[in-house]
Short mmCIF file of C-alpha atoms in Angstrom, two decimals:
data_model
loop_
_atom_site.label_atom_id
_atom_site.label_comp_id
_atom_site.label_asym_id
_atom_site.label_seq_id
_atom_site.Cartn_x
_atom_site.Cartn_y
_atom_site.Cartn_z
CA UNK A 1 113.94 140.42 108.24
CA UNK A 2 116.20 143.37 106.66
CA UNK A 3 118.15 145.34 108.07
CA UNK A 4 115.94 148.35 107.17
CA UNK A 5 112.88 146.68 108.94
CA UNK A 6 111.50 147.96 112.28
CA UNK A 7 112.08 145.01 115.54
CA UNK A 8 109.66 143.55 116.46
CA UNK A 9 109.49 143.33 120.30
CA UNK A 10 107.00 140.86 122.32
CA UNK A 11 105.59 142.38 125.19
CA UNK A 12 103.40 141.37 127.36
CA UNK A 13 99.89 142.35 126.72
CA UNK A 14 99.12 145.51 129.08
CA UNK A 15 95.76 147.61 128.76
CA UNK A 16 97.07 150.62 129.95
CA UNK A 17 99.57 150.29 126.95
CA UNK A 18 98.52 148.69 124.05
CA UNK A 19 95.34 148.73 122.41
CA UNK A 20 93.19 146.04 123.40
CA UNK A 21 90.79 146.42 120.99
CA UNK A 22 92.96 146.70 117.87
CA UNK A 23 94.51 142.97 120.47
CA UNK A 24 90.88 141.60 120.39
CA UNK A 25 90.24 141.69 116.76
CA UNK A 26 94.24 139.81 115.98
CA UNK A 27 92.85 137.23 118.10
CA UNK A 28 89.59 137.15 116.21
CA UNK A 29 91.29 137.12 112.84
CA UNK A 30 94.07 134.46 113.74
CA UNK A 31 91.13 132.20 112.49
CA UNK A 32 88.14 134.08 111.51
CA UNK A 33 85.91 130.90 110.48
CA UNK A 34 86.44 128.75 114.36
CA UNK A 35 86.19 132.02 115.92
CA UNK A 36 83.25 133.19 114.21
CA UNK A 37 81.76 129.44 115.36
CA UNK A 38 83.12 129.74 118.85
CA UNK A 39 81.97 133.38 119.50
CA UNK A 40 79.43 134.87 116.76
CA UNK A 41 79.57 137.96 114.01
CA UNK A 42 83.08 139.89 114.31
CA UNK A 43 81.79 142.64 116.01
CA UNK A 44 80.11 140.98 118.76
CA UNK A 45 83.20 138.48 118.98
CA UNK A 46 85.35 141.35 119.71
CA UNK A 47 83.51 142.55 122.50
CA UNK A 48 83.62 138.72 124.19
CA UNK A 49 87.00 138.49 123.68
CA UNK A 50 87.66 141.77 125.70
CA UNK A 51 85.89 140.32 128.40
CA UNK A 52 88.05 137.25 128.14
CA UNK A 53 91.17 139.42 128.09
CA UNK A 54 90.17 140.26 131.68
CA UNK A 55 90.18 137.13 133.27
CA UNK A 56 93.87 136.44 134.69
CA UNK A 57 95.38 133.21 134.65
CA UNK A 58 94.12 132.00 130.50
CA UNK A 59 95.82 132.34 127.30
CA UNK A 60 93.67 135.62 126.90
CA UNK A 61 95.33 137.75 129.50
CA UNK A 62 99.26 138.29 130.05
CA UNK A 63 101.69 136.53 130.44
CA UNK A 64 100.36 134.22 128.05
CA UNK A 65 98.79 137.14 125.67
CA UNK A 66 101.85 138.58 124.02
CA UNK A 67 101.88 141.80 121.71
CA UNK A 68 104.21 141.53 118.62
CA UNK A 69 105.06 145.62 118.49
CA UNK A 70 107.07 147.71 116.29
CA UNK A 71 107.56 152.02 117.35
CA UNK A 72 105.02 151.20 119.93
CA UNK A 73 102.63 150.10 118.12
CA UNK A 74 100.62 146.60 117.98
CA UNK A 75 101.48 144.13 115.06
CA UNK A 76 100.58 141.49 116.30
CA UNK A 77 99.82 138.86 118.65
CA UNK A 78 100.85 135.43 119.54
CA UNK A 79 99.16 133.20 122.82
CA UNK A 80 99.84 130.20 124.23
CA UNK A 81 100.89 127.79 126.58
CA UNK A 82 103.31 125.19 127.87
CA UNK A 83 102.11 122.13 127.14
CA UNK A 84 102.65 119.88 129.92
CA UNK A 85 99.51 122.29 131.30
CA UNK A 86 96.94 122.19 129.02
CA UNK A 87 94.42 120.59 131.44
CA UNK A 88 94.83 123.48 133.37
CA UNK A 89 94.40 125.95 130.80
CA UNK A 90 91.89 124.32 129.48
CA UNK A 91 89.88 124.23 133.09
CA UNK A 92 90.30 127.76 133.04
CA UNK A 93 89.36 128.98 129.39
CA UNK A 94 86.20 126.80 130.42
CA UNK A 95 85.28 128.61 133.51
CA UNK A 96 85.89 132.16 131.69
CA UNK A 97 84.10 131.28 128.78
CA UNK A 98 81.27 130.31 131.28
CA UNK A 99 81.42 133.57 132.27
CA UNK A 100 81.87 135.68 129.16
CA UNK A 101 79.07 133.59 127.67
CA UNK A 102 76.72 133.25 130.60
CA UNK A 103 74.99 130.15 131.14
CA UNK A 104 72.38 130.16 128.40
CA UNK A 105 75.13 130.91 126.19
CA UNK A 106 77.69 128.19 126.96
CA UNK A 107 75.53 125.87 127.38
CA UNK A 108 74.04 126.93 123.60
CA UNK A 109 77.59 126.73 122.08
CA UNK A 110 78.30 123.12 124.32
CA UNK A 111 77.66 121.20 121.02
CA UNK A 112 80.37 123.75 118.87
CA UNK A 113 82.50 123.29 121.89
CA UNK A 114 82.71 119.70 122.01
CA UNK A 115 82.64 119.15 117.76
CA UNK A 116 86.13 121.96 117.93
CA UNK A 117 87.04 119.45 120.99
CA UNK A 118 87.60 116.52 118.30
CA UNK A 119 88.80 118.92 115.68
CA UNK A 120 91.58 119.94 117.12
CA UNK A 121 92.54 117.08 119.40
CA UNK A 122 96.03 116.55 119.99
CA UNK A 123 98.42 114.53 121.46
CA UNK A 124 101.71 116.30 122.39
CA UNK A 125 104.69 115.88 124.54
CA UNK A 126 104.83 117.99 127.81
CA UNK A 127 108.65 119.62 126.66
CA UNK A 128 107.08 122.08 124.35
CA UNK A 129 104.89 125.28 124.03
CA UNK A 130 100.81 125.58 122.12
CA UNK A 131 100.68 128.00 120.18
CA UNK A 132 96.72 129.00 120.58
CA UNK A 133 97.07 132.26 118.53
CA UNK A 134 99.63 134.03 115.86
CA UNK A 135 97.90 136.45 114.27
CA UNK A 136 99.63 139.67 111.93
CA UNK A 137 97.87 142.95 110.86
CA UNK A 138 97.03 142.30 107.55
CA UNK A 139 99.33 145.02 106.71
CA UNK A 140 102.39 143.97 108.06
CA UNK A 141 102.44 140.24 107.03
CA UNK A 142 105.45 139.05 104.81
CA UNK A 143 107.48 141.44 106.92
CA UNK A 144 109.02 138.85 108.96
CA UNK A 145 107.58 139.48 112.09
CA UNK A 146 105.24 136.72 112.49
CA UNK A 147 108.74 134.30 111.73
CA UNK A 148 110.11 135.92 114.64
CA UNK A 149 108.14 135.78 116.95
CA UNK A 150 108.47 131.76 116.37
CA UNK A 151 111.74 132.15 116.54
CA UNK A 152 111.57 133.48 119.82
CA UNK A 153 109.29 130.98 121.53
CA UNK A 154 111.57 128.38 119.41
CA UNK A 155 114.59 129.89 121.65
CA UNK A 156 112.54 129.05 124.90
CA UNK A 157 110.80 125.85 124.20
CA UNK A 158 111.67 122.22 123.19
CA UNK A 159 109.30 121.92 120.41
CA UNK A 160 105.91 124.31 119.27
CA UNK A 161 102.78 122.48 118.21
CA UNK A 162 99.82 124.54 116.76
CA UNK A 163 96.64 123.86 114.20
CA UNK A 164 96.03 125.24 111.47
CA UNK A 165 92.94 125.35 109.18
CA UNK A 166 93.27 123.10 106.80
CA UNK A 167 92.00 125.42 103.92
CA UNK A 168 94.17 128.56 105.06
CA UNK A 169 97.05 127.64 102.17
CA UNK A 170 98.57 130.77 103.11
CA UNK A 171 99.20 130.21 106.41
CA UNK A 172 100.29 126.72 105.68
CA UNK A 173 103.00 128.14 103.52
CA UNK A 174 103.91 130.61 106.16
CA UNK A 175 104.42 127.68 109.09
CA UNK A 176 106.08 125.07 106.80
CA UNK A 177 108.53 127.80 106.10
CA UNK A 178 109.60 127.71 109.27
CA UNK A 179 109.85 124.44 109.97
CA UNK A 180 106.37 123.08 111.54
CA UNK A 181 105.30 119.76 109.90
CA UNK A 182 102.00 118.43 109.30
CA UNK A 183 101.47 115.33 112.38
CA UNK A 184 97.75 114.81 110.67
CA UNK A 185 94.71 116.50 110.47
CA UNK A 186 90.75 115.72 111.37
CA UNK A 187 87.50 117.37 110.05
CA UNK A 188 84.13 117.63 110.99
CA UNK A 189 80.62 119.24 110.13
CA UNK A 190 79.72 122.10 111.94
CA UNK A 191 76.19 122.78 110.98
CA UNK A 192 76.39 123.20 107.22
CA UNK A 193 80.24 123.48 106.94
CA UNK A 194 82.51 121.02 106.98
CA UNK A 195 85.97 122.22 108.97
CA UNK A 196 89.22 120.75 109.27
CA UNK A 197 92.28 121.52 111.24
CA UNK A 198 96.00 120.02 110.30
CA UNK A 199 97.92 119.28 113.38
CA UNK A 200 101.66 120.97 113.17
CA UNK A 201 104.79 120.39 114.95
CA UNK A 202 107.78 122.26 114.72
CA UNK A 203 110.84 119.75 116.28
CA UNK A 204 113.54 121.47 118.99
CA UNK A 205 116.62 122.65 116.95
CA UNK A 206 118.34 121.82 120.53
CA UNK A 207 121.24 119.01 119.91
#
C-alpha cells in the first residue's frame, strides 16, 4: 500500500456505525456461488444474513465480524475464528441458521448443508485463526487493503487457514501472494453443479 493510499482500519462491526447492509452484501459476495447455495437469490440472501448479523456470539456479529474502513467508510469485511473453537462456532452458526431459516427451511437446505460439510472439511491445528470471510468492494480491490487486513490477523495468530473456490483464479492469485498455500482441495455436485473448494494455509512467520 502507498503512501498516498487511505488506512485501512478494522473495526469491529457496529450497527449504529457502519452500514450493515452495504456489511451483508461483502459477506454475500466473499463467495457468491456457496452463498447463493447456502442462502438463495442475492437479494433475499442479504436480508438472512442481516438477521444472522443479530445473533451474538457467531462469526456474523462482532467481535468476530470485522469492518475493513477507510474515511469512515466500509471496504470491507473479514470474519472468523480461532480455531481451536470451531465446534463451538459451528454449534452456534447451526442454532442461528435454525433460526434465520426456520424449521422448514433448515431442514430443506440439511442436504446443501451437509454436501458444503464435506466440501470444505478441514483439518487444522488449534494455534491459528479461520478465516470464514474476506471480502473487498469491488471498487477498492488491488488497493492493498484486503493484504492488510491478513497482515493484521497474521500479527495475532500462529497460522490462518481459509478455502477458497477452486475456480475463483483471482482470488487464488490474491492469497498465494501473500503467502497461503494450497493443503488440497475436494469437490462435489450440488444439484447440477459441480463445486470445489482448495484448502489454504498461510504458515506463522513467528521464529
Amino acid at each position: 500500500m502507498t503512501d498516498s493510499m487511505r488506512k485501512p482500519w478494522l473495526e469491529p462491526f457496529d450497527p449504529t456505525r457502519h452500514d450493515a447492509g452495504r456489511v451483508a452484501a461483502l459477506i454475500y459476495d466473499a463467495d457468491p456461488e456457496i452463498n447463493g447455495f447456502v442462502f438463495g437469490p442475492r437479494e433475499q440472501a442479504i436480508g438472512l444474513i442481516l438477521a444472522l448479523m443479530k445473533t451474538p456470539g457467531t462469526y456474523y456479529a462482532a467481535p468476530r465480524l470485522t469492518c475493513i474502513t477507510s474515511d469512515g467508510e466500509v471496504i470491507g469485511i473479514v470474519s472468523g475464528y480461532p480455531t481451536k473453537f470451531q465446534s463451538v462456532f459451528e454449534r452456534r452458526v447451526g442454532k442461528a441458521f435454525l433460526r434465520a431459516f426456520g424449521l422448514a427451511g433448515f431442514l430443506c437446505r440439511l442436504p446443501i448443508f451437509l454436501k458444503l460439510g464435506r466440501i470444505l472439511a478441514k483439518t487444522r491445528s488449534n494455534d491459528g485463526y479461520y478465516i470464514v470471510y474476506l471480502s473487498i468492494l469491488s471498487t477498492e480491490r488491488g488497493k492493498g487493503y484486503g493484504s492488510a487486513a491478513v497482515l493484521d490477523l497474521a500479527s495475532a495468530w500462529e497460522t490462518l487457514y481459509l478455502h477458497v473456490a477452486t475456480d475463483n483464479a483471482a482470488a487464488i492469485r490474491f492469497y498465494e501472494k501473500n503467502r497461503f498455500v494450497a493443503l488440497g482441495a475436494r469437490s462435489g455436485r450440488i444439484g447440477k453443479t459441480m463445486v470445489g473448494a482448495f484448502f489454504m494455509k498461510r504458515p506463522s512467520e513467528r521464529k
